[in-house]
mmCIF file of C-alpha atoms in Angstrom:
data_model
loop_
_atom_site.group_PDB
_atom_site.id
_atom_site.type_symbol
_atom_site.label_atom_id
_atom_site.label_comp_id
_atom_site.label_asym_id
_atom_site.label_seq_id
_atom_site.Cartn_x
_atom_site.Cartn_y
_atom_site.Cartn_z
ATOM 1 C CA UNK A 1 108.544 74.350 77.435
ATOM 2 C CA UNK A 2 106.060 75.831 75.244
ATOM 3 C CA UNK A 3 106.661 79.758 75.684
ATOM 4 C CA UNK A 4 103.874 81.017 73.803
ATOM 5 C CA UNK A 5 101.127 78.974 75.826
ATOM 6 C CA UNK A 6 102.682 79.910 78.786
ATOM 7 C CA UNK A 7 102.612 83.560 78.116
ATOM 8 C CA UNK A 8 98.952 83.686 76.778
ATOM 9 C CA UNK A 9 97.789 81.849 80.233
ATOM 10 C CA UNK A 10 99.854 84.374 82.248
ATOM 11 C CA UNK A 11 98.032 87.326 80.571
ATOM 12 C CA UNK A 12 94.573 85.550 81.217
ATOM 13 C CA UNK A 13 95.821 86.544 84.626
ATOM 14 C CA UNK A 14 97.012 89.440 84.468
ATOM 15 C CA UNK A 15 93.780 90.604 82.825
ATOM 16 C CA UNK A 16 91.016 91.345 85.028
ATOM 17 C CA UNK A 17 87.174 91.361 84.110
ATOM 18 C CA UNK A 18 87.936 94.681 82.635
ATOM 19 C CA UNK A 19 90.668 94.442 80.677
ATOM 20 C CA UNK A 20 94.725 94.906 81.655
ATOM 21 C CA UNK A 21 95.461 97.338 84.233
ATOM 22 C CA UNK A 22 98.874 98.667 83.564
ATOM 23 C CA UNK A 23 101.138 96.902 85.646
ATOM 24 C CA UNK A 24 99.553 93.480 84.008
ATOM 25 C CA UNK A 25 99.781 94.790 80.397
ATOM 26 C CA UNK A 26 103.572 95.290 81.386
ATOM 27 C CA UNK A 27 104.264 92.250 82.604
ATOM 28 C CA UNK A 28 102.509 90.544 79.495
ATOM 29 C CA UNK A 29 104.242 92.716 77.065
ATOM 30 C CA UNK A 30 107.524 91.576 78.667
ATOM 31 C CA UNK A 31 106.472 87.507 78.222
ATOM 32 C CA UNK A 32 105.217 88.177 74.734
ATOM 33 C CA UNK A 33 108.822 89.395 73.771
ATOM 34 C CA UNK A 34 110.530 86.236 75.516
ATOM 35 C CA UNK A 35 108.054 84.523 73.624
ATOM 36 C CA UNK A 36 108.791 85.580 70.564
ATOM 37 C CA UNK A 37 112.209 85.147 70.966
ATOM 38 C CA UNK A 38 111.769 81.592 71.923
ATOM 39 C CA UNK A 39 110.080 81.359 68.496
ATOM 40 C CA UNK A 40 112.643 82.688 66.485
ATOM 41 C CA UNK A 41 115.580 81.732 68.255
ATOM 42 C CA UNK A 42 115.999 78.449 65.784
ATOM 43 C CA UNK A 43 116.176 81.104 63.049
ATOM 44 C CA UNK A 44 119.013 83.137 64.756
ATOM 45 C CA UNK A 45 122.811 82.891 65.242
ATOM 46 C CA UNK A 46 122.025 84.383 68.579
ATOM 47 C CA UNK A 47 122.926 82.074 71.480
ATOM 48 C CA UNK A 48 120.145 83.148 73.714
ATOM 49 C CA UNK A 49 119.087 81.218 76.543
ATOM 50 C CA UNK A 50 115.660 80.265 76.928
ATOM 51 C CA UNK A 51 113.519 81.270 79.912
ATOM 52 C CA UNK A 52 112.968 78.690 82.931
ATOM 53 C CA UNK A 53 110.247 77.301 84.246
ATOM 54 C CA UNK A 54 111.640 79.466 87.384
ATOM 55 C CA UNK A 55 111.349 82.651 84.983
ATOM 56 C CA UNK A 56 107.343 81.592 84.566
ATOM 57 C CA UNK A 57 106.810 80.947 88.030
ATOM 58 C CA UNK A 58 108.211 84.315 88.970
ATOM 59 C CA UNK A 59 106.121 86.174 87.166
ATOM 60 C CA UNK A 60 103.094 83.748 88.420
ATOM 61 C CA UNK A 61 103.955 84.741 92.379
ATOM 62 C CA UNK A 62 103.517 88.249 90.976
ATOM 63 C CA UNK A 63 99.647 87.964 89.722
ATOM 64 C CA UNK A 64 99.200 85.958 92.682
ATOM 65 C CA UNK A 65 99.390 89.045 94.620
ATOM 66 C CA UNK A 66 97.243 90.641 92.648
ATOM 67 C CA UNK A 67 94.328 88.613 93.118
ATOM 68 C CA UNK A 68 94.376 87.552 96.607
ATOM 69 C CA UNK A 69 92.788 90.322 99.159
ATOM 70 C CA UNK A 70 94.584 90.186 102.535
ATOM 71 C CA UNK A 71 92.715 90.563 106.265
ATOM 72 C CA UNK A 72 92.212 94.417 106.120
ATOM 73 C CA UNK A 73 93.521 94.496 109.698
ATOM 74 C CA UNK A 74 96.645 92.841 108.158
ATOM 75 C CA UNK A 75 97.054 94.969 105.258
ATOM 76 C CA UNK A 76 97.141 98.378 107.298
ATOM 77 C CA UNK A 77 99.749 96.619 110.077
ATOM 78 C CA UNK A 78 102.403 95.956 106.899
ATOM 79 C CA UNK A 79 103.033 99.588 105.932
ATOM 80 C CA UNK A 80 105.855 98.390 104.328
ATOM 81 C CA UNK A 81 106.674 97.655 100.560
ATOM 82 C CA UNK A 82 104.630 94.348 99.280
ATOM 83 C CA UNK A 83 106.942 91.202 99.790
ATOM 84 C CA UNK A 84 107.486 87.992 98.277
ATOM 85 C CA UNK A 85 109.636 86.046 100.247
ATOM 86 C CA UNK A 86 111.767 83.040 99.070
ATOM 87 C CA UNK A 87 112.208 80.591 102.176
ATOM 88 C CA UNK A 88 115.361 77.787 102.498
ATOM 89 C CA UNK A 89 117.335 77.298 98.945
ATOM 90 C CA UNK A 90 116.360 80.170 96.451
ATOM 91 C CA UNK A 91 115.750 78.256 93.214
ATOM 92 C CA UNK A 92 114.958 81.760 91.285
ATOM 93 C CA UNK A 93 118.585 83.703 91.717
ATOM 94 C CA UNK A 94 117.939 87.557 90.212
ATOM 95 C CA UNK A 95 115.149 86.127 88.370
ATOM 96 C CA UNK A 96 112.399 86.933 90.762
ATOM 97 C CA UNK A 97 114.216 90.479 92.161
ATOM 98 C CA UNK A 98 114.221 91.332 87.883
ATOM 99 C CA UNK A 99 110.464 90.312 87.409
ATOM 100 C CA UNK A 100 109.520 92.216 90.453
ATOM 101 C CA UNK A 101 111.327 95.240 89.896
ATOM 102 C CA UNK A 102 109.675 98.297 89.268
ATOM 103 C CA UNK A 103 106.098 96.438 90.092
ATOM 104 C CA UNK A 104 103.763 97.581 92.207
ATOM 105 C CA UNK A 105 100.536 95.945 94.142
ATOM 106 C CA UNK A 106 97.744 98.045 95.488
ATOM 107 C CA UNK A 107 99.985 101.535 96.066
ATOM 108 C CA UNK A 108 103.240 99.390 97.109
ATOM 109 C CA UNK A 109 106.490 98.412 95.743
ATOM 110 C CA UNK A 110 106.720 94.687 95.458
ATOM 111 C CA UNK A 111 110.192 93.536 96.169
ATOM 112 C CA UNK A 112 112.211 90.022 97.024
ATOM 113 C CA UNK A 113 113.261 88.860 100.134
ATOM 114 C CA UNK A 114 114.834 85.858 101.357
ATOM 115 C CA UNK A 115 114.600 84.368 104.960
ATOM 116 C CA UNK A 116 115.733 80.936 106.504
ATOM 117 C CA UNK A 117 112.823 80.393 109.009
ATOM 118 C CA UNK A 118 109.176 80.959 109.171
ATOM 119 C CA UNK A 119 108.862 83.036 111.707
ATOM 120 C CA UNK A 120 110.834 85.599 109.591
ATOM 121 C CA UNK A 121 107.438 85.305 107.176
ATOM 122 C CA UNK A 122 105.701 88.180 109.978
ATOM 123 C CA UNK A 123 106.307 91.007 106.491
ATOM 124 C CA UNK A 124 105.699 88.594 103.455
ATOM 125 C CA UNK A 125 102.530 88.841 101.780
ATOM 126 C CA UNK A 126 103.707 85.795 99.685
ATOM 127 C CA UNK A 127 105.882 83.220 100.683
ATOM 128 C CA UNK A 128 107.720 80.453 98.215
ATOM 129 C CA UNK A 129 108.830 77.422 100.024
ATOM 130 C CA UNK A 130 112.075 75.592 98.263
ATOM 131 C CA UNK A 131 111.484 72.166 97.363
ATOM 132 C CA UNK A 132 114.493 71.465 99.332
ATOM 133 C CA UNK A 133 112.306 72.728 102.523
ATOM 134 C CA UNK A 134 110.029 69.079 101.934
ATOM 135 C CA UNK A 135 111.244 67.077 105.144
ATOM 136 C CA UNK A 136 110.341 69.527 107.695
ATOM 137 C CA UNK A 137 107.104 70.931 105.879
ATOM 138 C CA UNK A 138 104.522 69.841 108.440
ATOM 139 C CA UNK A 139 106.609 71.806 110.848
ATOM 140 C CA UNK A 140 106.353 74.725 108.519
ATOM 141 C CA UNK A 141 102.680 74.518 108.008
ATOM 142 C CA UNK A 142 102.411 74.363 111.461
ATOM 143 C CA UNK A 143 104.347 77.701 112.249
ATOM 144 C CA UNK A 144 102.664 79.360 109.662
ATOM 145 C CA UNK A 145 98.982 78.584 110.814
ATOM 146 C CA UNK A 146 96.546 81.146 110.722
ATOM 147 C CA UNK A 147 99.216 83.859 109.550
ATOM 148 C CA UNK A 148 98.083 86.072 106.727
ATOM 149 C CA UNK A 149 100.975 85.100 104.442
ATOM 150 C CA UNK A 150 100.111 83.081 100.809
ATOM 151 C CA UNK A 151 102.111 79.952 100.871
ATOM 152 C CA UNK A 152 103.664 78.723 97.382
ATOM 153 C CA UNK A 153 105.496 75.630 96.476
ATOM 154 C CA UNK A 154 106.252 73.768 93.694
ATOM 155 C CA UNK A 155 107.264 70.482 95.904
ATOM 156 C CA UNK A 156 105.254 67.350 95.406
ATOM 157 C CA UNK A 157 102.185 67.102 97.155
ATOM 158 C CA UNK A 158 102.023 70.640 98.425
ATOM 159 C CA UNK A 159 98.600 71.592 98.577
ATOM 160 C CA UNK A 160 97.560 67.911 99.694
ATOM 161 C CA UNK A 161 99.681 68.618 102.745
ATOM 162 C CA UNK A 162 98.538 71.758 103.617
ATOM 163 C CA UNK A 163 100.406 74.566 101.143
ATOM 164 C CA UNK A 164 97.780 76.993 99.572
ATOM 165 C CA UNK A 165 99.042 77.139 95.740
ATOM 166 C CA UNK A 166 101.122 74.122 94.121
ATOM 167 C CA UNK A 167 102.941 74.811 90.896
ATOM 168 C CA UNK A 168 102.280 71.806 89.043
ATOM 169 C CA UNK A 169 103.700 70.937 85.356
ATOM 170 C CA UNK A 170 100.616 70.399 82.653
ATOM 171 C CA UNK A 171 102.594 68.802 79.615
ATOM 172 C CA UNK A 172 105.138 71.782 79.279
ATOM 173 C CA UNK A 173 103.093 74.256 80.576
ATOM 174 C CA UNK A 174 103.634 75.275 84.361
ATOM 175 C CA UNK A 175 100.003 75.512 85.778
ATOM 176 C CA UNK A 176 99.237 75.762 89.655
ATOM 177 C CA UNK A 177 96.476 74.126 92.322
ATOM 178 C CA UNK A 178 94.538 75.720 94.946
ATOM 179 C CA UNK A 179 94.356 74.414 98.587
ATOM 180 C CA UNK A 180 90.906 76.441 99.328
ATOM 181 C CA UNK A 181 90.525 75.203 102.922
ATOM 182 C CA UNK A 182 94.034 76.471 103.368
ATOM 183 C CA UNK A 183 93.692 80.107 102.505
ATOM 184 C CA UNK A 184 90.460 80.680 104.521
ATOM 185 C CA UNK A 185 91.717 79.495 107.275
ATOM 186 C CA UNK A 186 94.845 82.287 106.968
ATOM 187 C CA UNK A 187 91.945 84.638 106.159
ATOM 188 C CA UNK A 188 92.810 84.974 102.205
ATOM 189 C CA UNK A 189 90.446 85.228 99.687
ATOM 190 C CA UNK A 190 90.768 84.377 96.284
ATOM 191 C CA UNK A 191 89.412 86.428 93.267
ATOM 192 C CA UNK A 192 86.929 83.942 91.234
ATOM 193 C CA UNK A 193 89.364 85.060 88.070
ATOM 194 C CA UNK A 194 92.308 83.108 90.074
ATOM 195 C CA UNK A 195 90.310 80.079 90.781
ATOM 196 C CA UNK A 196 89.239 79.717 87.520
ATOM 197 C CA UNK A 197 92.202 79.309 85.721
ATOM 198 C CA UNK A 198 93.554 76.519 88.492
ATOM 199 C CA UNK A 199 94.044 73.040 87.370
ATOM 200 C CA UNK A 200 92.127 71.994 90.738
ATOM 201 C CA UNK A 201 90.754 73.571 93.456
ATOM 202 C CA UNK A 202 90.935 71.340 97.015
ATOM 203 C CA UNK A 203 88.135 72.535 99.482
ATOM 204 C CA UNK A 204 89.103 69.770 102.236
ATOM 205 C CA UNK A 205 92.615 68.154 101.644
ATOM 206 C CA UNK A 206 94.302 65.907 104.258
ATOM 207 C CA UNK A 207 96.782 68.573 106.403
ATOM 208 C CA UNK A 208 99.906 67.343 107.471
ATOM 209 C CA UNK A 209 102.291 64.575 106.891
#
């Protein structure tokens, strides 16, 4: 992967009209460094592994949250920390619980969660469905209609079949799609800074299988 491209199009993210808030100027500093020592790693004796694509999408699910305004109705019934849950086969390990720790999103701690089924979704803000989760995603999609939760994947066709975001590969760059149709319908709404940094932006894809 290209580390330095990545991390410059995360921090177009994590900046806002005006500026970095703190939490984003963080998170950038943090991929700057991991950058950097991508860079120089051919230089070093150092046998340092180099971050995943997993790593990048972790800190992705992140700024998600931080651009997408929930129903207010729904905001004020989760009193509760913000969540990103991970649903079926967890392809992230301690990655995501170490990118979220010690983040927070409008007042709340964000924290990880993991849960087999979606109608365990009822306190996720944001919820990452495993690739492996594919065969039974119309089901899914189905359970999780109208609920106020941001659905992630990076499994083929995600946002064509009714997913909101789709992390898609760009070269060696991990980019992501936007199902519009998909998030009004939960009630979502996207900041304009999100959509503009999307590779595409579906208003009316095909649902379903």
């Amino acid at each position: 992967m290209e580390p330095v491209q990545n991390t410059q199009y995360l921090c177009r993210i994590s900046r806002g009209r005006k500026g970095c808030r703190s939490s984003g100027l963080r998170l950038c500093i943090r991929l700057v460094a991991v950058a950097w020592a991508l860079v120089t790693l051919p230089y070093s004796l150092a046998q340092r592994p180099k971050p995943s694509d997993y790593q990048v999408k972790a800190a992705y699910l992140y700024n998600f949250g931080r651009f997408v305004e929930w129903p207010s109705e729904v905001a004020a019934a989760k009193s509760g920390p913000f969540t990103v849950c991970v649903l079926g086969q967890d392809p992230f390990g301690s990655t995501l619980d170490a990118t979220l720790a010690g983040e927070t999103i409008a007042g709340k701690n964000v924290v990880a969660k993991r849960i087999s089924t979606a109608q365990e979704s009822v306190d996720c803000q944001i919820l990452f469905l495993s690739a492996a989760e594919a065969s039974r995603l119309h089901k899914l999609i189905e359970d999780l209609d109208k609920v106020a939760v941001l659905t992630v994947s990076d499994m083929p066709q995600f946002a064509q079949r009714g997913g909101m975001i789709q992390f898609v590969l760009e070269g060696s760059r991990v980019r992501f799609e936007v199902n519009l149709t998909a998030t009004q319908r939960a009630g979502l709404t996207l900041s304009s800074d999100l959509l503009k940094v999307a590779t595409a932006v579906r208003k009316n894809p095909a649902g379903g299988d």
